[in-house]
PDB file of C-alpha atoms and ligand atoms in Angstrom:
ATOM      1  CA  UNK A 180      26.272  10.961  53.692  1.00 43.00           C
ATOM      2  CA  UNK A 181      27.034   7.169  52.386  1.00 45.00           C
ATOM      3  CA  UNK A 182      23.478   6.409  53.807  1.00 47.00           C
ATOM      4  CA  UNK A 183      21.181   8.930  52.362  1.00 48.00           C
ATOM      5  CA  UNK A 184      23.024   8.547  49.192  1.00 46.00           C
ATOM      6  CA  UNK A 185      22.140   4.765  49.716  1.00 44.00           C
ATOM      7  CA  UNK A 186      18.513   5.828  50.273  1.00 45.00           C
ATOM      8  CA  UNK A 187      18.715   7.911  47.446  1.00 44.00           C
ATOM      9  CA  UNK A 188      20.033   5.116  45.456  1.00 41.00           C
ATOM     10  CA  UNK A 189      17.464   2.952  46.368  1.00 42.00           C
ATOM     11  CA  UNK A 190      14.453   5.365  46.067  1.00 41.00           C
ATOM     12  CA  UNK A 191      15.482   5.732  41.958  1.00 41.00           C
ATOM     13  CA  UNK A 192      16.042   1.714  42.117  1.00 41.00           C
ATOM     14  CA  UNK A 193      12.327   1.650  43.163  1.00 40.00           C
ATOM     15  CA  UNK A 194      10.833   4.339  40.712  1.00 41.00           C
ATOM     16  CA  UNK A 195      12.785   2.468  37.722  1.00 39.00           C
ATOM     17  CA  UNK A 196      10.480  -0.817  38.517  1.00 39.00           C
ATOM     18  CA  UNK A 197       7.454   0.843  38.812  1.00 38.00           C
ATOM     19  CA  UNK A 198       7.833   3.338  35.776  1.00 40.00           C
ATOM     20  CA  UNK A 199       9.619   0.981  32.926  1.00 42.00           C
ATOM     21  CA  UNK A 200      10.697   2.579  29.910  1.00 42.00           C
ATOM     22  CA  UNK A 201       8.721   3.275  27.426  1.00 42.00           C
ATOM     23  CA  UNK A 202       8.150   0.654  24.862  1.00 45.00           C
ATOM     24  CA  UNK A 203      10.203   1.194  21.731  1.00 45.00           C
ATOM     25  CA  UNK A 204       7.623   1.838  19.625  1.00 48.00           C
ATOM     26  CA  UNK A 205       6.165   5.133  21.974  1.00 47.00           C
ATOM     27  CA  UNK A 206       7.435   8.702  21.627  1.00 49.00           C
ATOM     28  CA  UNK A 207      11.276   9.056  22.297  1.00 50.00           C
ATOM     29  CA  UNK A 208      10.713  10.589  25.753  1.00 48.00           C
ATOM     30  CA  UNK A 209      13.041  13.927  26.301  1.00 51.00           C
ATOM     31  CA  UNK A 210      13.280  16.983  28.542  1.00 51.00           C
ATOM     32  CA  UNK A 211      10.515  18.865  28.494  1.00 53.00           C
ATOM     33  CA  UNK A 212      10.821  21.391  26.187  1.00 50.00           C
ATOM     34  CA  UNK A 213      11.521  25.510  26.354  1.00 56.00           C
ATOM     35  CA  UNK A 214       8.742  27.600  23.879  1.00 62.00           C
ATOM     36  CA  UNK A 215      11.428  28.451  21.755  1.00 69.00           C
ATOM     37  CA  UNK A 216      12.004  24.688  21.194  1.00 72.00           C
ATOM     38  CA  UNK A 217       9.117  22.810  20.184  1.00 69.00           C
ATOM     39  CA  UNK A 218       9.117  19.252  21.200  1.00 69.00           C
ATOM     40  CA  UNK A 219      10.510  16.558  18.092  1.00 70.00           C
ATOM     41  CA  UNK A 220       7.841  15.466  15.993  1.00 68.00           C
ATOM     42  CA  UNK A 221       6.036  12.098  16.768  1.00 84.00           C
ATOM     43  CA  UNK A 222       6.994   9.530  13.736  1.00 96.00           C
ATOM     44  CA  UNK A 223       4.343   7.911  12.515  1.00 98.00           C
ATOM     45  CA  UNK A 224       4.593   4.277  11.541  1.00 98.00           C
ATOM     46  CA  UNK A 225       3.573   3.413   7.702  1.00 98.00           C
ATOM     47  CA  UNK A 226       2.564   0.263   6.817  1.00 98.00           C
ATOM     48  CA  UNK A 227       3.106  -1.154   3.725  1.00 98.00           C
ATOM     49  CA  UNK A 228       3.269  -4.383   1.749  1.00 98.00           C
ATOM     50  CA  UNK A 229       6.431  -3.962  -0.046  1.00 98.00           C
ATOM     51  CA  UNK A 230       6.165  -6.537  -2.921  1.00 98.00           C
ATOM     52  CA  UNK A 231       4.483  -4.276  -5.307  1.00 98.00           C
ATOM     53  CA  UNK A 232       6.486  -2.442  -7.794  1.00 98.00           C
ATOM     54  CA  UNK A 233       6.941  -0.019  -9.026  1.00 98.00           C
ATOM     55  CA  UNK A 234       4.671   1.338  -5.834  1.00 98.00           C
ATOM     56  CA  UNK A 235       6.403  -0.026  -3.171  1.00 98.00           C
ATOM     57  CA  UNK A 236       9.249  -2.452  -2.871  1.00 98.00           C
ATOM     58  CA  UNK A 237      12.422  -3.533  -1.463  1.00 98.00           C
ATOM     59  CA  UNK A 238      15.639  -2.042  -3.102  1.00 98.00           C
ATOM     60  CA  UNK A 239      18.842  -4.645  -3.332  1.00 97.00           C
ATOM     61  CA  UNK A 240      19.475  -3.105   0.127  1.00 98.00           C
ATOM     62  CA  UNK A 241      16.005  -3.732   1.808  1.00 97.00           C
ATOM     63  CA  UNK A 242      15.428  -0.689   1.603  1.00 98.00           C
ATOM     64  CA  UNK A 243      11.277  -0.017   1.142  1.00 98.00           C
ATOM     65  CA  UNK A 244      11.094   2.602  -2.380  1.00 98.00           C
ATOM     66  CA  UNK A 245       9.119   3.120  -4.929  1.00 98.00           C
ATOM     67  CA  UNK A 246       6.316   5.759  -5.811  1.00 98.00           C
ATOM     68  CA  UNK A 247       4.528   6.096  -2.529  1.00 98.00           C
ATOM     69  CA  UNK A 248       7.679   5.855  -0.540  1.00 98.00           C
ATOM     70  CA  UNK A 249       8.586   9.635  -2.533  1.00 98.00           C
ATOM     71  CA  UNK A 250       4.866  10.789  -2.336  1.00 98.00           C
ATOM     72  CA  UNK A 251       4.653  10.120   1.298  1.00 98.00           C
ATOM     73  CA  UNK A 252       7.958  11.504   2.060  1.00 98.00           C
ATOM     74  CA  UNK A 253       7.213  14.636   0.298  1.00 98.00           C
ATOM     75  CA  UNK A 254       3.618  14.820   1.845  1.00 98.00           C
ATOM     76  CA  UNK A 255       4.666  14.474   4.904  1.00 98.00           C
ATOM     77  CA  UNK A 256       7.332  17.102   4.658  1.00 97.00           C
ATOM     78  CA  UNK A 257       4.373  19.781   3.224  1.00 97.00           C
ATOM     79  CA  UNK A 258       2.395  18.779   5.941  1.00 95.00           C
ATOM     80  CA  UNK A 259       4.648  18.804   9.164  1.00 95.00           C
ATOM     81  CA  UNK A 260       5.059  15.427  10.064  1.00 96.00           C
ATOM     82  CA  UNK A 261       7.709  12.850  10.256  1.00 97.00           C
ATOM     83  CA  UNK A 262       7.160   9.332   8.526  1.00 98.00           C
ATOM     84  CA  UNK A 263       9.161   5.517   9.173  1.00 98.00           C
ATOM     85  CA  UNK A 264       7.986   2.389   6.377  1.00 98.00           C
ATOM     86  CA  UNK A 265       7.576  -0.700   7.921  1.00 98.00           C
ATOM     87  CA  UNK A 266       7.162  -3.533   5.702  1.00 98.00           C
ATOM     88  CA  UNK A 267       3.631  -5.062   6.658  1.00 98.00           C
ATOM     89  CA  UNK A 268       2.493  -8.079   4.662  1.00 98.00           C
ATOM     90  CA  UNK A 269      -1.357  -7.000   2.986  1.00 98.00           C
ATOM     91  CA  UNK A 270      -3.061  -9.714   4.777  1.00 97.00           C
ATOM     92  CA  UNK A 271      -2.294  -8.479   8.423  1.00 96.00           C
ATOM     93  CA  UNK A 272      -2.231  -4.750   6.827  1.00 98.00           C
ATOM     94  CA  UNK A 273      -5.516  -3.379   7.822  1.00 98.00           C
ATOM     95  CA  UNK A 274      -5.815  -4.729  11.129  1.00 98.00           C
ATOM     96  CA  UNK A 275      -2.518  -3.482  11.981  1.00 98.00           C
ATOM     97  CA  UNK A 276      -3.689   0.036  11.456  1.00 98.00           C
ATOM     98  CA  UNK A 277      -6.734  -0.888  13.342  1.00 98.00           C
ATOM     99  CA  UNK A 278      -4.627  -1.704  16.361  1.00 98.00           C
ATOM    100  CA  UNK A 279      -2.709   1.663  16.398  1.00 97.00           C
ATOM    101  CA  UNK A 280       0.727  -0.978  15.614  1.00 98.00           C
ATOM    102  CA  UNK A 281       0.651   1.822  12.234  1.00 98.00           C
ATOM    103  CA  UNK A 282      -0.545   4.701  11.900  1.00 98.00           C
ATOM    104  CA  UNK A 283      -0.832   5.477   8.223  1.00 98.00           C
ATOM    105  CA  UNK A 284      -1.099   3.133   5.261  1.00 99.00           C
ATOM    106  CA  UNK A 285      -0.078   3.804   1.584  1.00 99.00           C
ATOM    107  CA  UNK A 286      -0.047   0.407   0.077  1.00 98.00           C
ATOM    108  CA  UNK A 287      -1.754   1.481  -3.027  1.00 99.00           C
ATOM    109  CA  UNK A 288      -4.811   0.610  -1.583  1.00 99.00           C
ATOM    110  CA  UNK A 289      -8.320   1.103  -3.541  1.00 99.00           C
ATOM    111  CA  UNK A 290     -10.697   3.548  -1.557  1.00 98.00           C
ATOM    112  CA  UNK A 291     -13.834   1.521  -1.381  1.00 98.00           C
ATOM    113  CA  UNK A 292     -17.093   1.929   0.393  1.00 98.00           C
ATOM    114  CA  UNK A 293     -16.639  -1.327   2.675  1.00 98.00           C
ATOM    115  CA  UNK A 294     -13.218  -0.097   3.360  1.00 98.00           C
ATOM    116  CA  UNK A 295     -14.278   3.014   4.438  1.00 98.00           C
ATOM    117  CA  UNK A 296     -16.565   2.017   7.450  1.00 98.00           C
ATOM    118  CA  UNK A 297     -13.304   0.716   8.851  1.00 98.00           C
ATOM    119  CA  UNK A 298     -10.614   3.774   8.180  1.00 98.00           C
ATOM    120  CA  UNK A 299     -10.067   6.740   7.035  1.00 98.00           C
ATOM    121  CA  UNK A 300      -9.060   7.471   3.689  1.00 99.00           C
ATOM    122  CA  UNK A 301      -7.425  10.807   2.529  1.00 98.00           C
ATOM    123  CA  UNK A 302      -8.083  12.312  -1.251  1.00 98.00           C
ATOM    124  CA  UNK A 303      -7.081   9.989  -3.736  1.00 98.00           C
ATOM    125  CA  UNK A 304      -3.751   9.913  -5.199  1.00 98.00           C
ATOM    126  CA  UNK A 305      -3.365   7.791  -8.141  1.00 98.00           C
ATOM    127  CA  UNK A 306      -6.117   6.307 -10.283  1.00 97.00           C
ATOM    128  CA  UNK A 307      -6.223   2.760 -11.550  1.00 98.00           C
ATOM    129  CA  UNK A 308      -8.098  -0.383 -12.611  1.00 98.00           C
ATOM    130  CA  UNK A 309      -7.891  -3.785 -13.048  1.00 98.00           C
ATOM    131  CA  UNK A 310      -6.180  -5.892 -15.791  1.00 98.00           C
ATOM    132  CA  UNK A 311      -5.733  -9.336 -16.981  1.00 98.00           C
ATOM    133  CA  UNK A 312      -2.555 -11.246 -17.119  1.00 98.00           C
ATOM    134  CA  UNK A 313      -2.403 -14.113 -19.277  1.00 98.00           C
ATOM    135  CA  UNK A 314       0.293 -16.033 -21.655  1.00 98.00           C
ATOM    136  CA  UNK A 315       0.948 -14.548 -24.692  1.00 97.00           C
ATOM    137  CA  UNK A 316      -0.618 -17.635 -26.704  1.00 97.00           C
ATOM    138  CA  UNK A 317      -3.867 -17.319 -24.445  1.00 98.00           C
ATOM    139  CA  UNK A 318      -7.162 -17.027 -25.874  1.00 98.00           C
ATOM    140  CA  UNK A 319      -8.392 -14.744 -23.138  1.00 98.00           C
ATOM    141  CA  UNK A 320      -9.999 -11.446 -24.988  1.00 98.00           C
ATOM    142  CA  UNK A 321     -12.298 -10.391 -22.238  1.00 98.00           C
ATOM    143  CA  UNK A 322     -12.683 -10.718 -18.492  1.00 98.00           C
ATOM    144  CA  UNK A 323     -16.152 -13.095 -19.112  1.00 98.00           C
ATOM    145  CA  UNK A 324     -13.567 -15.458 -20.627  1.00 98.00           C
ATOM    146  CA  UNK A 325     -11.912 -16.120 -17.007  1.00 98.00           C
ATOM    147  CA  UNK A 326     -15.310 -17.625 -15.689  1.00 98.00           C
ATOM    148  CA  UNK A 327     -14.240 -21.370 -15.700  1.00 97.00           C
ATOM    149  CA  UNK A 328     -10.680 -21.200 -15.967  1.00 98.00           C
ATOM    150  CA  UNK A 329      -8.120 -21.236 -13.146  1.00 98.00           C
ATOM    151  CA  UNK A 330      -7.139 -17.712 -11.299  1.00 98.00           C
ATOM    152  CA  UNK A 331      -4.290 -16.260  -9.834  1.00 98.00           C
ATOM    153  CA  UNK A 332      -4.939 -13.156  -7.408  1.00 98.00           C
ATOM    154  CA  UNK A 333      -3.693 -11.525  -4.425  1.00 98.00           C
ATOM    155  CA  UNK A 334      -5.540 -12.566  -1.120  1.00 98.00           C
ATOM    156  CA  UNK A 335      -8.344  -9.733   0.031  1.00 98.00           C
ATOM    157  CA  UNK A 336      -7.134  -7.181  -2.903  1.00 98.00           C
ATOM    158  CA  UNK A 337      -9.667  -5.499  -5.266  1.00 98.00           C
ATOM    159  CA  UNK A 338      -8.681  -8.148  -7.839  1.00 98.00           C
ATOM    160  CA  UNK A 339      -9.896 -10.855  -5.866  1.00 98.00           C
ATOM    161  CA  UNK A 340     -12.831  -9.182  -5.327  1.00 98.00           C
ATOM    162  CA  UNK A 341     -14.039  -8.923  -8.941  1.00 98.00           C
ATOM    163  CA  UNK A 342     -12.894 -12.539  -9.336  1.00 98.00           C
ATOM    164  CA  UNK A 343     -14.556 -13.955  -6.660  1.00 98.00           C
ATOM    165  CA  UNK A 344     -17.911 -12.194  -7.675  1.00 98.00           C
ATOM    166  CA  UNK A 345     -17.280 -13.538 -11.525  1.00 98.00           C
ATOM    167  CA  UNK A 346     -16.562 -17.016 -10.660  1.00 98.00           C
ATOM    168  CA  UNK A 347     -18.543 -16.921  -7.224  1.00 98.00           C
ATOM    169  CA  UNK A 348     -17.681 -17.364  -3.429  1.00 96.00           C
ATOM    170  CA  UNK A 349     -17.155 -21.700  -3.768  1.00 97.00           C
ATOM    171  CA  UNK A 350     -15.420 -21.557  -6.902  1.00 98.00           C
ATOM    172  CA  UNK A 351     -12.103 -23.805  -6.451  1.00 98.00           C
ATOM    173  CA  UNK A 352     -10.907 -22.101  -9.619  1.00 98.00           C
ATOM    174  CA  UNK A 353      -9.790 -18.488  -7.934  1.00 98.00           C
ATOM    175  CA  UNK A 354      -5.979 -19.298  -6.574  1.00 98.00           C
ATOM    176  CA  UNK A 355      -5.046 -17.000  -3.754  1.00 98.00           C
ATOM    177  CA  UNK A 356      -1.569 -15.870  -2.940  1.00 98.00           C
ATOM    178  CA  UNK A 357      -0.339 -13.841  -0.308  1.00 98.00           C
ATOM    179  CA  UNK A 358       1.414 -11.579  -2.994  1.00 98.00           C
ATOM    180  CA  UNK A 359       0.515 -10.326  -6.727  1.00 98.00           C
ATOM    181  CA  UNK A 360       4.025 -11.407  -7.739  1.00 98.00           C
ATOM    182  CA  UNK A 361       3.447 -14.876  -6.301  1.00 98.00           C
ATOM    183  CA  UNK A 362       0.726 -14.852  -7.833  1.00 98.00           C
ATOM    184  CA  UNK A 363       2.738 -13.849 -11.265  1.00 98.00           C
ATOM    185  CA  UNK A 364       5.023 -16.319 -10.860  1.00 98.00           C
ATOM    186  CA  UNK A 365       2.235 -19.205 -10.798  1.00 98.00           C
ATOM    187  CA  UNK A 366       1.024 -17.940 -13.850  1.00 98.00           C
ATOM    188  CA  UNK A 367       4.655 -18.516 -15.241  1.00 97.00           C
ATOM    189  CA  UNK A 368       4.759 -21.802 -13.741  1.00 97.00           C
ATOM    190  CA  UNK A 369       1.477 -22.625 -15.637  1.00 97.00           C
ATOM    191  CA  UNK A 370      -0.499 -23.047 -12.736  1.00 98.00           C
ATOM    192  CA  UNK A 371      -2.855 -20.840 -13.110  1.00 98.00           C
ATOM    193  CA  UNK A 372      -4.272 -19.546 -16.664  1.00 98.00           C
ATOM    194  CA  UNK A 373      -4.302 -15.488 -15.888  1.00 98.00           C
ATOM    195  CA  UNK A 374      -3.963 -13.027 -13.174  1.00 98.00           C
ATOM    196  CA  UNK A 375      -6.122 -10.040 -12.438  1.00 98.00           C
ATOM    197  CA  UNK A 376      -4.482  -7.348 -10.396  1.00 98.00           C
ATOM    198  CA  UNK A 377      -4.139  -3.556 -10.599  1.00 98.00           C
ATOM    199  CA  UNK A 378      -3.014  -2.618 -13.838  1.00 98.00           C
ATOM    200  CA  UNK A 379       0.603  -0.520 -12.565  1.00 98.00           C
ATOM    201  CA  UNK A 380       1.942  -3.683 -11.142  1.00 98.00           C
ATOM    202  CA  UNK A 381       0.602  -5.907 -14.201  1.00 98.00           C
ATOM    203  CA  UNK A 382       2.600  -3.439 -16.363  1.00 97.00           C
ATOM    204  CA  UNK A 383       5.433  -3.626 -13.881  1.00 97.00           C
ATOM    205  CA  UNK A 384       5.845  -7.020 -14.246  1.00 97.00           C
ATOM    206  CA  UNK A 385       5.253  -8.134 -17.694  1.00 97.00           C
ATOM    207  CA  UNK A 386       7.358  -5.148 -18.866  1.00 96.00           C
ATOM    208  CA  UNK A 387      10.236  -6.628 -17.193  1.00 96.00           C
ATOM    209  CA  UNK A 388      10.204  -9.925 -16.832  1.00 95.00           C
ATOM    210  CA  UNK A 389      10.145 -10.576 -20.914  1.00 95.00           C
ATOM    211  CA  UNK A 390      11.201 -14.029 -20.165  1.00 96.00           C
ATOM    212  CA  UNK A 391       7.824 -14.816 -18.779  1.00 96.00           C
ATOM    213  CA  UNK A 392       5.943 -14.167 -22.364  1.00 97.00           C
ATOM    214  CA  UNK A 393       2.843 -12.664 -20.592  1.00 98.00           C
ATOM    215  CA  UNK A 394       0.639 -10.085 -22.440  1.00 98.00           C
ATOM    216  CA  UNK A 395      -2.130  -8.208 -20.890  1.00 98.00           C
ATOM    217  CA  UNK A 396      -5.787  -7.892 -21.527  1.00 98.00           C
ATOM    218  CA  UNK A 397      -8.043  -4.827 -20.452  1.00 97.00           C
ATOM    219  CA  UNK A 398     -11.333  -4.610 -19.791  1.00 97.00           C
ATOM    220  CA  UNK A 399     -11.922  -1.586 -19.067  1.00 94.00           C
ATOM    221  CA  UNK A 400     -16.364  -2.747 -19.524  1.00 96.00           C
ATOM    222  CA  UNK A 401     -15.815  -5.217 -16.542  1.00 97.00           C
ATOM    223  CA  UNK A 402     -13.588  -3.138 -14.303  1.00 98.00           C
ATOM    224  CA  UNK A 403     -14.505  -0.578 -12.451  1.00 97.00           C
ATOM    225  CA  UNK A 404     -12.498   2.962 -12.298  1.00 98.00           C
ATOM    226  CA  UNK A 405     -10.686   2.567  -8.514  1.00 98.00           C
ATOM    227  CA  UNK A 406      -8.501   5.133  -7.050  1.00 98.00           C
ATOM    228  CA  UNK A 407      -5.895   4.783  -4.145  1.00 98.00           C
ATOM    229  CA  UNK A 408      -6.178   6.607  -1.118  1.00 98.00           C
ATOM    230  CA  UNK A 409      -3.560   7.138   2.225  1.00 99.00           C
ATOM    231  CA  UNK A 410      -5.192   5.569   5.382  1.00 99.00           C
ATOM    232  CA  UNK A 411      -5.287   6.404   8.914  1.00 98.00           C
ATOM    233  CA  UNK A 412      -7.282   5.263  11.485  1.00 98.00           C
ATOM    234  CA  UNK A 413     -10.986   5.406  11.886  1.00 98.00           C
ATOM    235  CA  UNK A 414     -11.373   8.892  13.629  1.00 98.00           C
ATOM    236  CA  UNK A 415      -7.615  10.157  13.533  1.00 98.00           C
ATOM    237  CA  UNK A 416      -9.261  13.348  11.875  1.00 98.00           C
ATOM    238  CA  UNK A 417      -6.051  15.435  12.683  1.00 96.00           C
ATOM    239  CA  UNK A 418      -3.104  13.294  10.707  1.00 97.00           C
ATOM    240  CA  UNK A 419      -5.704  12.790   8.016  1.00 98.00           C
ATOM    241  CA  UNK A 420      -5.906  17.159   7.830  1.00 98.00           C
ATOM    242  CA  UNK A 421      -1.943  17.200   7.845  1.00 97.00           C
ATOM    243  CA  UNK A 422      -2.059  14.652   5.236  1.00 98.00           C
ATOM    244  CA  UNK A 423      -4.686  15.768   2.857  1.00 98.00           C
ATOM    245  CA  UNK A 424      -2.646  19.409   3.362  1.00 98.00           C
ATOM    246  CA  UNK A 425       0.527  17.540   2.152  1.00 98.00           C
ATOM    247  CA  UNK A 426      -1.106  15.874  -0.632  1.00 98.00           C
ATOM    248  CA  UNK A 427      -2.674  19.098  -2.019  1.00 98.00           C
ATOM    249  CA  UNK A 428       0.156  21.300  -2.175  1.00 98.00           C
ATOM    250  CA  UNK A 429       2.755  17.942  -3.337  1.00 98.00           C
ATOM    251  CA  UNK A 430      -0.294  18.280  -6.239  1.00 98.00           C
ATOM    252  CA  UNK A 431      -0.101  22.090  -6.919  1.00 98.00           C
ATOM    253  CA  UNK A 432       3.426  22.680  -6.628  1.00 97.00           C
ATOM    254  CA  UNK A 433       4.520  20.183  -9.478  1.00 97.00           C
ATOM    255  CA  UNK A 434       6.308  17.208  -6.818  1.00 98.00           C
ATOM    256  CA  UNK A 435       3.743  15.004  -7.681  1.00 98.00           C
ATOM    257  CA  UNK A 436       4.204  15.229 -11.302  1.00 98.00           C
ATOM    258  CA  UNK A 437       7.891  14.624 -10.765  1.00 98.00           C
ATOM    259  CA  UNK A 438       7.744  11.684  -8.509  1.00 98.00           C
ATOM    260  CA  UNK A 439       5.005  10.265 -11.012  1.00 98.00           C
ATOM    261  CA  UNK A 440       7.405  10.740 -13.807  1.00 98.00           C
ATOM    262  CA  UNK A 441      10.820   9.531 -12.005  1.00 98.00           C
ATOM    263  CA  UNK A 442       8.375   6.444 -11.125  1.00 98.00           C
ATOM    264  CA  UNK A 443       6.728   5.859 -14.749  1.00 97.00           C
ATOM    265  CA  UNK A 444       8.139   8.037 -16.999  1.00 95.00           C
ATOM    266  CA  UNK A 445       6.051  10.418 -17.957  1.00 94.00           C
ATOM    267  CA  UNK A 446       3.648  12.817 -17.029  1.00 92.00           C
ATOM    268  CA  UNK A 447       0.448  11.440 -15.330  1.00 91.00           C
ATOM    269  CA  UNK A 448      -2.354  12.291 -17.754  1.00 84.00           C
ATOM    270  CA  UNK A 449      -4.565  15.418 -16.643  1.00 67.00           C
ATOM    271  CA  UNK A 450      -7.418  13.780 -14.955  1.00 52.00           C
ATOM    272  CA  UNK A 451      -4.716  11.588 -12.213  1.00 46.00           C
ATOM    273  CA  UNK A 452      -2.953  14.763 -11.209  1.00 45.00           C
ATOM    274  CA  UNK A 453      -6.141  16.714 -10.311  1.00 45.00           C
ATOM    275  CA  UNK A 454      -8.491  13.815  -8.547  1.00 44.00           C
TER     276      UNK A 454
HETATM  277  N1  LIG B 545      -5.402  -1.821  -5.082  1.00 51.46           N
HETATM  278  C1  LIG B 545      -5.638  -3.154  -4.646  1.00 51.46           C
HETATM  279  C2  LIG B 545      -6.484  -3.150  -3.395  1.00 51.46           C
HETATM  280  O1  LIG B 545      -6.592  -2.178  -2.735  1.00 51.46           O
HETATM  281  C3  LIG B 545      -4.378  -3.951  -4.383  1.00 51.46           C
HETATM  282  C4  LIG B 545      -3.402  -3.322  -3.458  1.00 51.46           C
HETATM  283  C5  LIG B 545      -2.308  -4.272  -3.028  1.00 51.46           C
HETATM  284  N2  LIG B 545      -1.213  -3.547  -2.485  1.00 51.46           N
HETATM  285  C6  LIG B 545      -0.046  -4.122  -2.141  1.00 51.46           C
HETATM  286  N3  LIG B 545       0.946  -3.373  -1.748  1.00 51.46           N
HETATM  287  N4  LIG B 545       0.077  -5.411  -2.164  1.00 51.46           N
HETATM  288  O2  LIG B 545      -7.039  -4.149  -3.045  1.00 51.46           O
END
């Protein structure tokens, strides 16, 4: 009896080392389940650069909040699925999605056409824009005004974009920082004479951080309307239907409106709600 329980021993020895457990990041394996019981929901990784308030952030805990923390949670709730945040800086963002290491991204993230050859997007959420940062005593009136002087933007964001085609590719003038509010901060410092990011943040920021005398300059001429979308991987045409299904009814039944207003403060104007 000793021996065959020694052989029996030995035979799970030998099926632990050639089935290791499953990496920490797969499905948490568990008995296969009964009809009645439906097997847990998957949890889908979110990516998301978390220096970016009032979208997304870290809380004095380290905790990740802010506006698409609620409107993920609450789409994900309408549309049957279970969501974790994983801070993931903006530079490494999209490839991370791109290697399945996340599976969804809401990083307020503009829905553009070069984007879109390389994920999915779902409907947009939130609409936005681009705006100017400067001192209070600057002279800057108009985006055209930025052409020689020195800029402050986050690296590979819609704001460098429209810098980098204003001052073109060479220009030594564009600064690049691996976050808008490093990028914020430079312009506090004085080492830079304005910042052009999405206007939310710019608002964010200036509103409270009074000691920095900023003031901000639209454009709205130069900039072009941009709208953020939820991505998923190129092809993942299932999540993207569970998302889109969240997304429309966190729309129609009024959450959106609510997170939008615990977030900002008031209602979102007509045309943000419905696009
Ligand atoms: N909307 C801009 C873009 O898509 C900036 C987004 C940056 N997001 C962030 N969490 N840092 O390029």
């Amino acid at each position: 009896k000793v021996a065959s329980m020694l052989v029996a021993g030995l035979v799970l020895a030998a099926c632990g080392k050639k089935e290791p457990a499953p990496a920490a990041s797969a499905p948490v394996a568990s008995a296969p389940a009964s009809a009645a019981e439906p097997a847990p929901a998957k949890v889908y990784a979110v990516g998301t650069d978390a220096a970016y308030a009032p979208f997304e952030f870290q809380n004095e805990k380290g905790e990740i909040v802010g506006f698409s923390v609620d409107l993920l949670n609450a789409v994900a709730e309408k549309g049957g699925f279970k969501v974790k945040f994983v801070n993931t800086p903006w530079e490494g963002i999209f490839n991370a999605l791109g290697q399945g290491d996340r599976d969804v991204l809401i990083s307020s993230i503009t829905i553009t056409d070069e984007r879109k050859q390389t994920m999915d997007f779902s409907d947009p959420y939130f609409d936005a824009n681009q705006l100017i940062a400067v001192k209070e005593n600057s002279k800057v009136a108009k985006f055209d005004d930025l052409k020689k002087l020195k800029v402050g933007v986050q690296t590979g964001t819609t704001g460098d974009e429209v810098v980098t085609k204003l001052q073109g590719k060479t220009a030594t003038t564009i600064k690049r920082f691996e976050s808008t509010p490093l990028a914020l901060k430079e312009l506090e410092a004085g080492g830079v004479d304005a910042v052009v990011a999405d206007n939310g943040v710019v608002i964010h920021y200036v509103a409270n951080n009074a000691g920095a005398k900023f003031k901000t300059v639209s454009d709205t001429k130069s900039f072009a309307p941009e709208q953020y979308g939820i991505a998923v991987k190129k092809g993942n045409a299932e999540l993207l239907a569970q998302i889109n299904k969240g997304l429309a009814a966190v729309k129609a039944d009024g959450t959106y409106n609510a997170i939008y207003k615990k977030t900002f403060g008031t209602e979102p104007a007509a045309a943000a709600a419905s696009a």
